[in-house]
Amino acid sequence: KDVAWGDLDYLIIDAPPGTGDEPLSVCQLINPIDGAVVVTTPQRVAAMDVRKSITFCAQVGMKVLGVVENMSGFVCPKCGEVTHILRSGGGKRMADDMGVPFLGSIPIDPSVAEAGDLGQAFVLHHASSPTAELMRSVVAPLLNLPAPAPQA
């Protein structure tokens, strides 16, 4: 209420999983919301929380724009090979079960944290890396969504 956001193309809010006070407060304070991107990790317990988040979105009339599976494998900093130290594919299975779009999977990549520590935009400074390509492929469908109707 106390912030003059101006005209925004996107507002990204990182909320904890589930249906606690934070997501409810966001829905009450920012209305209308065009949609939500729900992020999960491959483990079953994480998918259970994300299912609750998707159900919450449906209950408040918020469209789920898609699901992203984060930490889907680990990129070796020496050779660049992806190793699946956690299960993978759980996000896609859950999205399919819930009938929402699956946007893609992104691995743990130490170079993402390194870029952040240096204040660099990872996808710009490592544009040709496989992880940056995956990030762009996850975001691309969101950039092509039709603009929302202006509010009266």
Tab-separated table of C-alpha atoms in Angstrom:
chain	number	residue	atom	x	y	z
A	1	LYS	CA	0.000	0.000	0.000
A	2	ASP	CA	2.801	2.420	0.858
A	3	VAL	CA	4.874	1.974	-2.292
A	4	ALA	CA	4.319	3.867	-5.538
A	5	TRP	CA	5.437	1.154	-7.954
A	6	GLY	CA	4.687	3.097	-11.108
A	7	ASP	CA	4.050	1.188	-14.318
A	8	LEU	CA	5.636	-2.246	-14.079
A	9	ASP	CA	6.071	-4.870	-16.749
A	10	TYR	CA	6.761	-7.523	-14.118
A	11	LEU	CA	6.810	-7.707	-10.341
A	12	ILE	CA	8.470	-10.814	-8.981
A	13	ILE	CA	7.681	-11.778	-5.408
A	14	ASP	CA	9.575	-14.623	-3.771
A	15	ALA	CA	7.210	-16.193	-1.243
A	16	PRO	CA	7.655	-19.303	0.880
A	17	PRO	CA	5.919	-22.467	-0.314
A	18	GLY	CA	2.465	-23.386	0.875
A	19	THR	CA	-0.513	-21.305	1.819
A	20	GLY	CA	0.698	-19.229	4.776
A	21	ASP	CA	0.192	-15.570	5.564
A	22	GLU	CA	2.657	-14.272	2.975
A	23	PRO	CA	0.867	-15.486	-0.181
A	24	LEU	CA	-2.503	-14.458	1.234
A	25	SER	CA	-1.205	-10.977	2.098
A	26	VAL	CA	0.235	-10.579	-1.402
A	27	CYS	CA	-3.129	-11.506	-2.923
A	28	GLN	CA	-4.917	-9.003	-0.720
A	29	LEU	CA	-2.474	-6.131	-1.263
A	30	ILE	CA	-1.755	-6.539	-4.971
A	31	ASN	CA	-4.914	-6.992	-6.927
A	32	PRO	CA	-5.327	-8.036	-9.626
A	33	ILE	CA	-2.406	-10.421	-10.069
A	34	ASP	CA	-1.973	-11.745	-13.595
A	35	GLY	CA	-0.508	-15.043	-12.502
A	36	ALA	CA	2.019	-17.012	-10.516
A	37	VAL	CA	5.078	-19.031	-11.399
A	38	VAL	CA	5.489	-21.799	-8.863
A	39	VAL	CA	8.970	-23.138	-8.149
A	40	THR	CA	9.695	-26.571	-6.731
A	41	THR	CA	12.633	-28.852	-6.201
A	42	PRO	CA	12.558	-32.452	-7.422
A	43	GLN	CA	11.825	-34.082	-4.048
A	44	ARG	CA	8.351	-35.425	-3.277
A	45	VAL	CA	8.015	-33.422	-0.054
A	46	ALA	CA	8.637	-30.178	-1.981
A	47	ALA	CA	6.085	-31.176	-4.599
A	48	MET	CA	3.507	-31.671	-1.829
A	49	ASP	CA	3.967	-28.039	-0.722
A	50	VAL	CA	3.785	-26.854	-4.316
A	51	ARG	CA	0.531	-28.759	-4.829
A	52	LYS	CA	-0.868	-26.728	-1.922
A	53	SER	CA	0.358	-23.528	-3.569
A	54	ILE	CA	-1.301	-24.442	-6.867
A	55	THR	CA	-4.552	-25.276	-5.079
A	56	PHE	CA	-4.312	-21.952	-3.215
A	57	CYS	CA	-3.909	-20.102	-6.519
A	58	ALA	CA	-7.043	-21.783	-7.862
A	59	GLN	CA	-8.981	-20.855	-4.713
A	60	VAL	CA	-8.102	-17.168	-5.017
A	61	GLY	CA	-8.645	-17.097	-8.788
A	62	MET	CA	-4.972	-16.663	-9.687
A	63	LYS	CA	-3.756	-18.339	-12.860
A	64	VAL	CA	-0.697	-20.571	-12.527
A	65	LEU	CA	1.534	-19.517	-15.412
A	66	GLY	CA	3.782	-22.499	-14.914
A	67	VAL	CA	5.990	-24.642	-12.714
A	68	VAL	CA	9.790	-24.525	-12.634
A	69	GLU	CA	11.885	-27.340	-11.178
A	70	ASN	CA	14.888	-25.772	-9.458
A	71	MET	CA	17.983	-27.717	-8.320
A	72	SER	CA	17.393	-30.322	-10.995
A	73	GLY	CA	20.898	-31.713	-11.062
A	74	PHE	CA	24.284	-30.197	-10.253
A	75	VAL	CA	26.645	-28.673	-12.804
A	76	CYS	CA	30.230	-29.754	-12.082
A	77	PRO	CA	32.393	-26.612	-11.951
A	78	LYS	CA	35.362	-28.535	-13.392
A	79	CYS	CA	33.864	-30.349	-16.390
A	80	GLY	CA	30.366	-28.843	-16.780
A	81	GLU	CA	28.651	-32.236	-16.648
A	82	VAL	CA	25.255	-32.340	-14.915
A	83	THR	CA	24.905	-34.944	-12.163
A	84	HIS	CA	21.486	-35.690	-10.699
A	85	ILE	CA	22.289	-35.704	-6.986
A	86	LEU	CA	18.604	-35.301	-6.182
A	87	ARG	CA	15.700	-36.886	-7.964
A	88	SER	CA	14.771	-35.104	-11.150
A	89	GLY	CA	11.513	-34.887	-13.042
A	90	GLY	CA	9.322	-34.474	-9.959
A	91	GLY	CA	8.316	-30.959	-10.975
A	92	LYS	CA	7.179	-32.069	-14.418
A	93	ARG	CA	5.216	-35.019	-13.031
A	94	MET	CA	3.524	-32.783	-10.464
A	95	ALA	CA	2.697	-30.093	-13.060
A	96	ASP	CA	1.230	-32.729	-15.375
A	97	ASP	CA	-0.818	-34.194	-12.501
A	98	MET	CA	-2.117	-30.735	-11.548
A	99	GLY	CA	-2.860	-29.719	-15.145
A	100	VAL	CA	-0.583	-26.666	-15.166
A	101	PRO	CA	2.191	-25.795	-17.642
A	102	PHE	CA	5.709	-27.022	-16.938
A	103	LEU	CA	8.233	-24.341	-17.866
A	104	GLY	CA	11.423	-26.333	-17.381
A	105	SER	CA	14.201	-27.470	-15.069
A	106	ILE	CA	17.240	-25.540	-13.864
A	107	PRO	CA	20.268	-27.224	-12.267
A	108	ILE	CA	22.371	-26.058	-9.346
A	109	ASP	CA	25.255	-24.229	-10.995
A	110	PRO	CA	27.994	-22.720	-8.798
A	111	SER	CA	28.669	-20.081	-11.447
A	112	VAL	CA	25.191	-18.612	-10.796
A	113	ALA	CA	26.142	-17.899	-7.166
A	114	GLU	CA	29.545	-16.570	-8.230
A	115	ALA	CA	27.934	-14.146	-10.675
A	116	GLY	CA	25.502	-13.006	-7.991
A	117	ASP	CA	28.345	-12.414	-5.530
A	118	LEU	CA	30.008	-10.215	-8.150
A	119	GLY	CA	26.771	-8.318	-8.834
A	120	GLN	CA	26.600	-9.708	-12.363
A	121	ALA	CA	23.497	-10.789	-14.247
A	122	PHE	CA	24.286	-14.466	-14.839
A	123	VAL	CA	22.408	-14.810	-18.134
A	124	LEU	CA	24.300	-11.819	-19.574
A	125	HIS	CA	27.785	-12.667	-18.341
A	126	HIS	CA	27.480	-16.404	-19.047
A	127	ALA	CA	25.131	-16.157	-22.013
A	128	SER	CA	26.409	-19.235	-23.812
A	129	SER	CA	26.375	-21.535	-20.781
A	130	PRO	CA	23.867	-24.409	-20.739
A	131	THR	CA	22.377	-23.092	-17.479
A	132	ALA	CA	21.772	-19.629	-18.970
A	133	GLU	CA	20.138	-21.263	-21.982
A	134	LEU	CA	17.859	-23.249	-19.653
A	135	MET	CA	16.955	-20.087	-17.737
A	136	ARG	CA	16.055	-18.281	-20.961
A	137	SER	CA	13.943	-21.232	-22.113
A	138	VAL	CA	12.034	-21.173	-18.810
A	139	VAL	CA	11.318	-17.441	-19.070
A	140	ALA	CA	10.543	-17.320	-22.813
A	141	PRO	CA	6.916	-18.548	-22.603
A	142	LEU	CA	6.205	-15.927	-19.929
A	143	LEU	CA	7.496	-13.122	-22.140
A	144	ASN	CA	5.091	-14.164	-24.881
A	145	LEU	CA	1.949	-14.038	-22.740
A	146	PRO	CA	-0.707	-11.591	-23.915
A	147	ALA	CA	-0.773	-8.303	-22.043
A	148	PRO	CA	-3.496	-8.091	-19.404
A	149	ALA	CA	-6.543	-5.962	-20.106
A	150	PRO	CA	-6.240	-2.436	-18.680
A	151	GLN	CA	-8.047	-1.872	-15.399
A	152	ALA	CA	-11.013	0.454	-15.449
